[in-house]
Tab-separated table of C-alpha atoms and ligand atoms in Angstrom:
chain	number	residue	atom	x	y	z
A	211	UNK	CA	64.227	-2.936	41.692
A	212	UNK	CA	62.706	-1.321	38.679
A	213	UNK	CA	65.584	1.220	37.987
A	214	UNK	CA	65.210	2.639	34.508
A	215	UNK	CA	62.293	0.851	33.062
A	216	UNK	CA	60.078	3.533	31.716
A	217	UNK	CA	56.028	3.802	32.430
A	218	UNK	CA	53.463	5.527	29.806
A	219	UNK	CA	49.550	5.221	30.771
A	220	UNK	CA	48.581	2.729	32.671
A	221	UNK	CA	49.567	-1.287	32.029
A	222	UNK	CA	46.865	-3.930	31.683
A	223	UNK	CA	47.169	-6.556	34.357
A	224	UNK	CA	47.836	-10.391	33.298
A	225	UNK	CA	46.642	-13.429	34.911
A	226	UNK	CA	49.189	-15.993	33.882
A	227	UNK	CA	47.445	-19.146	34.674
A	228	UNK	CA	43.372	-19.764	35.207
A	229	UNK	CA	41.231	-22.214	34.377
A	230	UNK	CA	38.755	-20.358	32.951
A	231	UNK	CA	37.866	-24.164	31.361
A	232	UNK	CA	36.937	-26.002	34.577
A	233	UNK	CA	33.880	-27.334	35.258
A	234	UNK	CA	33.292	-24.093	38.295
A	235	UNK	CA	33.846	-21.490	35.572
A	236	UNK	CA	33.054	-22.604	32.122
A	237	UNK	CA	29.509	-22.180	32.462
A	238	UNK	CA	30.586	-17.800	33.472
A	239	UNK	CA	33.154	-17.742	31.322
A	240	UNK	CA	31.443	-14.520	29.571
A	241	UNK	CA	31.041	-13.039	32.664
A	242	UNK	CA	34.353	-13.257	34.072
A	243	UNK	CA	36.057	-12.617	30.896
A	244	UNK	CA	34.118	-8.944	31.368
A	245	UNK	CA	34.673	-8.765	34.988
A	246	UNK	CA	38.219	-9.400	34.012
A	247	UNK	CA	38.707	-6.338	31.513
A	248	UNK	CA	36.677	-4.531	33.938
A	249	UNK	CA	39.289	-4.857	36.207
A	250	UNK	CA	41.735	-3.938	34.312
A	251	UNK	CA	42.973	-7.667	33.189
A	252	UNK	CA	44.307	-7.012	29.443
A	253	UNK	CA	45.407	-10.829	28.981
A	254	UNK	CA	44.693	-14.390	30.545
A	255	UNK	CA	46.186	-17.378	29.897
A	256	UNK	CA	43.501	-20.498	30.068
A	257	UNK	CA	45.462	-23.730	31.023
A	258	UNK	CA	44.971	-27.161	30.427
A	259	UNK	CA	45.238	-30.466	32.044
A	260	UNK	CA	44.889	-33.290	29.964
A	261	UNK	CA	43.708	-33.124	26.531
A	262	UNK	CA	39.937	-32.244	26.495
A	263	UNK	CA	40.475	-29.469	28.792
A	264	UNK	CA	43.319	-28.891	26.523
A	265	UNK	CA	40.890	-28.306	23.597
A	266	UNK	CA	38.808	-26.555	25.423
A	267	UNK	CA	41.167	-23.484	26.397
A	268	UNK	CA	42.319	-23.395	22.935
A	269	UNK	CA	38.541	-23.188	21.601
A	270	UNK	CA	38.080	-20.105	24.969
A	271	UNK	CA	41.253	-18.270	23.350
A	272	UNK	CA	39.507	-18.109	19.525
A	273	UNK	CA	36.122	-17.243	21.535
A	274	UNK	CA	37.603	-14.288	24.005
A	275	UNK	CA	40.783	-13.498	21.501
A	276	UNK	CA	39.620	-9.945	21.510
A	277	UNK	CA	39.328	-10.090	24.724
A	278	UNK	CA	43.192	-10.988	25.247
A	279	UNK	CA	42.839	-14.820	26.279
A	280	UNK	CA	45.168	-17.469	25.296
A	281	UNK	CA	45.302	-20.904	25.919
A	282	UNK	CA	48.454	-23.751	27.173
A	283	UNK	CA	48.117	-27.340	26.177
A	284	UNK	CA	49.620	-30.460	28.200
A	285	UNK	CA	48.924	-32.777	30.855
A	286	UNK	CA	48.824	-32.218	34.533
A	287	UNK	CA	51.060	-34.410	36.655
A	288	UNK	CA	47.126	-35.844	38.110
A	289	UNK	CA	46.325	-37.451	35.169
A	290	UNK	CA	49.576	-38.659	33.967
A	291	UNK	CA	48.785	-42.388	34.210
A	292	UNK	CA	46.257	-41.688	31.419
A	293	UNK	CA	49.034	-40.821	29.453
A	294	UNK	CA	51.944	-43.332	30.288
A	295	UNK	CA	51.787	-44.707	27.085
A	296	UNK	CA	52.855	-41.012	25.254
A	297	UNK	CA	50.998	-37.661	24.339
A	298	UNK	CA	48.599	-38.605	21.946
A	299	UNK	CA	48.533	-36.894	17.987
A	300	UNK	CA	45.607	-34.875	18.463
A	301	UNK	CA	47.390	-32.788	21.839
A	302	UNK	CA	50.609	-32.563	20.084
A	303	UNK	CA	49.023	-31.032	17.198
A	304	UNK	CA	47.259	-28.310	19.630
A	305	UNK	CA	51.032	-26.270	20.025
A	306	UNK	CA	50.414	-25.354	16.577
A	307	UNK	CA	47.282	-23.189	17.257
A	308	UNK	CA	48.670	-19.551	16.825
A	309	UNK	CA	46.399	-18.694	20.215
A	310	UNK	CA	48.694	-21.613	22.174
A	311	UNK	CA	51.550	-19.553	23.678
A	312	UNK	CA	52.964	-22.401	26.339
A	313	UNK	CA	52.998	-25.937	27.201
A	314	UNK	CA	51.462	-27.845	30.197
A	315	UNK	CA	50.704	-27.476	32.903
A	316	UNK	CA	53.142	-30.124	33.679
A	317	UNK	CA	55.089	-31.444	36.174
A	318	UNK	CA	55.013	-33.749	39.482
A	319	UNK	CA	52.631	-33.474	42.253
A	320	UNK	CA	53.725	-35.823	45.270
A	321	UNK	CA	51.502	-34.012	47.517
A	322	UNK	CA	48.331	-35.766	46.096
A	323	UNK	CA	50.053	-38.291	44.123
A	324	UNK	CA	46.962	-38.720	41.705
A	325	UNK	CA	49.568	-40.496	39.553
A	326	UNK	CA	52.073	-43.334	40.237
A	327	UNK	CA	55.232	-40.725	40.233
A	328	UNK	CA	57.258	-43.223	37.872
A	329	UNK	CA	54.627	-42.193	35.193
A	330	UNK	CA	54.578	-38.703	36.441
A	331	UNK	CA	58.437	-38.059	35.919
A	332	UNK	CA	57.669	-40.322	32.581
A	333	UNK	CA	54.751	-37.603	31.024
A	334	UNK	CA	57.195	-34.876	32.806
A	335	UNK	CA	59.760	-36.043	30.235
A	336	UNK	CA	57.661	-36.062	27.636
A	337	UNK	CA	56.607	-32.318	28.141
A	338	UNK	CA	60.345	-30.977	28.082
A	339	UNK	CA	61.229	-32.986	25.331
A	340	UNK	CA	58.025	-31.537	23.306
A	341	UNK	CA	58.836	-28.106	24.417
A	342	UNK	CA	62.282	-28.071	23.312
A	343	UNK	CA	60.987	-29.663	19.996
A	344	UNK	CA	58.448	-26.720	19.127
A	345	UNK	CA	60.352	-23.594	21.040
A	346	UNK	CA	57.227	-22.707	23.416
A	347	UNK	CA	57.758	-22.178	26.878
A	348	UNK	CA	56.393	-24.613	29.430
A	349	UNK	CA	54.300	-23.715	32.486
A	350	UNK	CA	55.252	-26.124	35.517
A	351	UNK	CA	53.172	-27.624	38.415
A	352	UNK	CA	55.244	-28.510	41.048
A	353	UNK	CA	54.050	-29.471	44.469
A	354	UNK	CA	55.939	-31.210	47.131
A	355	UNK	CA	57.964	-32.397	44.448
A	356	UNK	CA	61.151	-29.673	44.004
A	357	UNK	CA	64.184	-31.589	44.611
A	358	UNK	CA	63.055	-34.479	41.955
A	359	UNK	CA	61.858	-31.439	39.393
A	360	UNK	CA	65.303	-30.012	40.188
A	361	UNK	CA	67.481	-32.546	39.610
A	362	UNK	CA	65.860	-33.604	36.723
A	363	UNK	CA	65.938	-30.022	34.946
A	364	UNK	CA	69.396	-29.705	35.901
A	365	UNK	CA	70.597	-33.252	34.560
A	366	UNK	CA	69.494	-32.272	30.748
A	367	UNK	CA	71.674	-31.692	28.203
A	368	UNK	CA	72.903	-28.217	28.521
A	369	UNK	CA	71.897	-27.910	25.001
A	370	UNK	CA	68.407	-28.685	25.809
A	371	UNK	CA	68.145	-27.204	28.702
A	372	UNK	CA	69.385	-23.679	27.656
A	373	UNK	CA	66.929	-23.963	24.976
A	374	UNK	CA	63.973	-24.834	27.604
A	375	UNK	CA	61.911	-21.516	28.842
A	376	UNK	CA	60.460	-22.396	32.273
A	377	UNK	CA	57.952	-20.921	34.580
A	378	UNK	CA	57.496	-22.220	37.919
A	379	UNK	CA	53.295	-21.578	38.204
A	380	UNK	CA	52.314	-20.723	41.498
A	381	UNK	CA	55.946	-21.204	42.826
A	382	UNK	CA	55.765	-22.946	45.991
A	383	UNK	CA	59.394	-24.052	46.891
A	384	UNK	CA	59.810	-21.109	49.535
A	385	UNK	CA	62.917	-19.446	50.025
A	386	UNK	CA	64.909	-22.589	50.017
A	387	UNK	CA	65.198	-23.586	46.130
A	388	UNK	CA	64.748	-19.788	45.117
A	389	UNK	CA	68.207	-19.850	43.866
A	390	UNK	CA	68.396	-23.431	42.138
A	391	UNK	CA	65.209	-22.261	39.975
A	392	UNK	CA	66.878	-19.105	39.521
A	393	UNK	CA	70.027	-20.704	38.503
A	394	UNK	CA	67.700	-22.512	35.424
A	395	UNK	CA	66.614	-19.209	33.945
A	396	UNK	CA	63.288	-20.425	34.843
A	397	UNK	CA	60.608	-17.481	35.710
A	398	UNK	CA	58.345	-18.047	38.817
A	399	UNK	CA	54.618	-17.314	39.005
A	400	UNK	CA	53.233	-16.135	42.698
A	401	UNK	CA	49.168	-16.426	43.011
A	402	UNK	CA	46.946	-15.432	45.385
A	403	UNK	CA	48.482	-17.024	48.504
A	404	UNK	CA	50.222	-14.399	48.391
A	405	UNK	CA	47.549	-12.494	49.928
A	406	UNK	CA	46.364	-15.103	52.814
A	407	UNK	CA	47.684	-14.094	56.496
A	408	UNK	CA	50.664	-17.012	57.158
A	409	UNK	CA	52.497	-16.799	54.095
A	410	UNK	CA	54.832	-14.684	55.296
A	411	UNK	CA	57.703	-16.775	53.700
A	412	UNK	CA	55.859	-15.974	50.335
A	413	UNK	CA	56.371	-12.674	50.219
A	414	UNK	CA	59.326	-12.647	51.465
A	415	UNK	CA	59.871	-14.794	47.976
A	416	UNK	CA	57.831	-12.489	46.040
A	417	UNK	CA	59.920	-9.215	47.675
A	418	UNK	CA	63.151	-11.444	46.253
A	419	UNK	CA	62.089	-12.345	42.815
A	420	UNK	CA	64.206	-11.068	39.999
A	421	UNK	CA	62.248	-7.993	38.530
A	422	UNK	CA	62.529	-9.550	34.789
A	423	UNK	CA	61.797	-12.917	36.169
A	424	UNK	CA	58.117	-12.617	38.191
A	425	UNK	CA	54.499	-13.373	36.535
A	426	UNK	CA	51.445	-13.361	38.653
A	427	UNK	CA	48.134	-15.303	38.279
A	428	UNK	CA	45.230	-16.125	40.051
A	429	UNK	CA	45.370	-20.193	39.279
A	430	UNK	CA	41.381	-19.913	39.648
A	431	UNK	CA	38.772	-21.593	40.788
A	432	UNK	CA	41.416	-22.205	43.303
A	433	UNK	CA	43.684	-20.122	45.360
A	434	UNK	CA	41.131	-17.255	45.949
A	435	UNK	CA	42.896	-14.077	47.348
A	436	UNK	CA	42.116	-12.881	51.498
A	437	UNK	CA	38.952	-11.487	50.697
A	438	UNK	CA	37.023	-14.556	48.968
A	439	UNK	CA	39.233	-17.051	50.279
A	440	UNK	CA	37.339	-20.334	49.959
A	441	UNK	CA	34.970	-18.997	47.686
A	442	UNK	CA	35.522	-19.252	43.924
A	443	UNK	CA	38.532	-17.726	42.666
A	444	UNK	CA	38.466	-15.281	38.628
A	445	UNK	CA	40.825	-13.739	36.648
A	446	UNK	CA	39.586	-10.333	38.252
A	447	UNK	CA	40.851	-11.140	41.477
A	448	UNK	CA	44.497	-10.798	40.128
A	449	UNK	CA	44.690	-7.370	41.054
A	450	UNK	CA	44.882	-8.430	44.746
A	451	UNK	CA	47.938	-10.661	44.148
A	452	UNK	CA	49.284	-7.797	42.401
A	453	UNK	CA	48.664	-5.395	45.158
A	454	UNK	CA	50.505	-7.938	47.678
A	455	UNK	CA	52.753	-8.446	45.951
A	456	UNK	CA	53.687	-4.579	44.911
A	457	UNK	CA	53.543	-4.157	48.764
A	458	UNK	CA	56.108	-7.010	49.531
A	459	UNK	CA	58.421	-5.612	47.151
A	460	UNK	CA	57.681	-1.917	47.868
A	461	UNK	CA	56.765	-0.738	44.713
A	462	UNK	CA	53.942	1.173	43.016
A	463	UNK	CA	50.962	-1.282	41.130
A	464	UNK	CA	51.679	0.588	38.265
A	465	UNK	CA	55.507	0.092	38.244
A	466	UNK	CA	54.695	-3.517	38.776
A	467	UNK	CA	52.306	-3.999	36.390
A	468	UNK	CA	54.502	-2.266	33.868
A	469	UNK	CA	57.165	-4.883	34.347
A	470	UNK	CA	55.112	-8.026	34.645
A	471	UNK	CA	53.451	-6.716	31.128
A	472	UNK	CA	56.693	-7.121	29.932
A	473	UNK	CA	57.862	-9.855	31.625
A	474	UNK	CA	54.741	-11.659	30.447
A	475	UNK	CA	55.370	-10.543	26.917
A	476	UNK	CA	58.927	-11.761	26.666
A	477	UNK	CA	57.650	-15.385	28.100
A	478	UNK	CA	55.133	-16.083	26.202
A	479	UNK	CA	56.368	-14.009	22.732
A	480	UNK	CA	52.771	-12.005	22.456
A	481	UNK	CA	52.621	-9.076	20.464
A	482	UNK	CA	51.955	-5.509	21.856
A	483	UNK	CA	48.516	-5.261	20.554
A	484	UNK	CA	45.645	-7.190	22.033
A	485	UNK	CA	44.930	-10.120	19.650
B	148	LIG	ZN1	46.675	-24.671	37.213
């Protein structure tokens, strides 16, 4: 529960992961960064994919930063064979950009294998090693993939991977690996499934979350919530996800939003004030 955690005013909601930088919503990126604050969104966090989209949600967090966005650099596991060879200089060099507050998103997809998954696991590698290099956390895709992300986390150096902060983006592994993600300190994102009428096993996971350990996000243009669903998804639209899942753990919005602000803040080590 929320036991003892302390609410003043209202909190700003967060969308942890959108693609603000995709080809469907770069050209309304003004717009939806309004609708967003609108709404009540204090702080999005563009994402990238490979390293021109990568660049281009660092450029979106210097061109919104009053308006709370930041960006995350990497390589999704889809385009992984386009980096086989290693993370090239001029991505590398993006984690230094005081507006990039995590890594990826990275990972293994073996639901649309895009990628051969030898050179998926191979750029996955790469990622952790990177993140534990430069201390920033690392946002994770995985999709029909857990047991190989899994084993993989939990074969690394303890060193290494006590040092590695994880967060399992629009956490998918149902009820099942709950406790082996858990067991990793890793944090788990839940998106707007969430909201859609069979996941019933997904808020069951979002009712059993850790408190300190939950981020939400909208993961648009994809994943729109009930009402829009297979319409374009915004940042906006986070406030359903956080309505579902406030009513799948039985809490107020307000007490939720209160502790994914600071969940959020801990993660990704953002100061209090907006920019
Ligand atoms: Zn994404």
């Amino acid at each position: 529960g929320f036991g003892g955690w302390a609410f003043e005013g209202f909190s700003m909601l967060i969308d942890s992961h959108c693609h603000l930088n995709s080809d469907e919503l770069r050209g309304d990126a003004d717009a939806l960064v309004r609708r967003a604050a609108e709404a009540g969104v204090g702080r999005m966090v563009v994402v990238g994919c490979d390293l021109e989209d990568s660049r281009e949600a660092v450029g979106m967090a210097h061109r919104f930063r009053e308006s709370g966005v930041y960006a995350a650099v990497g390589v999704h596991p889809h385009e992984a064979s386009r980096y086989a060879d290693g993370l090239p200089e001029a991505l590398l060099a993006l984690a230094a950009d005081e507006r990039v507050v995590a890594l990826g998103e990275a990972g293994l997809d073996y639901y649309y294998d895009h990628s051969p998954r030898g050179m998926q696991r191979s750029v996955f590698r790469m990622h952790l090693e990177w993140a534990a290099a430069v201390r920033k956390p690392l946002v994770l895709h995985v999709r029909d993939a857990m047991d190989d992300v899994l084993s993989l986390l939990e074969g690394l150096e303890p060193g290494m991977r006590s040092s590695l902060k994880l967060l399992f983006h629009c956490y998918s592994g149902g009820l099942g690996y709950l406790d082996r993600v858990l067991g990793l300190g890793a944090r788990c994102a839940i998106g707007g499934a969430v909201t859609w009428a069979r996941s019933d096993e997904l808020r069951e996971v979002a009712a059993r979350i850790p408190a300190d350990r939950l981020l939400l996000e909208t993961d648009c243009p994809w994943m729109a919530p009930k009402p829009f669903r297979g319409k374009l998804n915004e940042p906006s639209y986070v406030r359903y996800v956080y309505e579902a899942v406030a009513a799948a753990r039985g809490v107020a919005l307000e007490a939720l939003a209160g502790q994914v602000e600071e969940n959020a803040r801990t993660f990704f080590g953002w100061g209090s004030s907006h920019v």
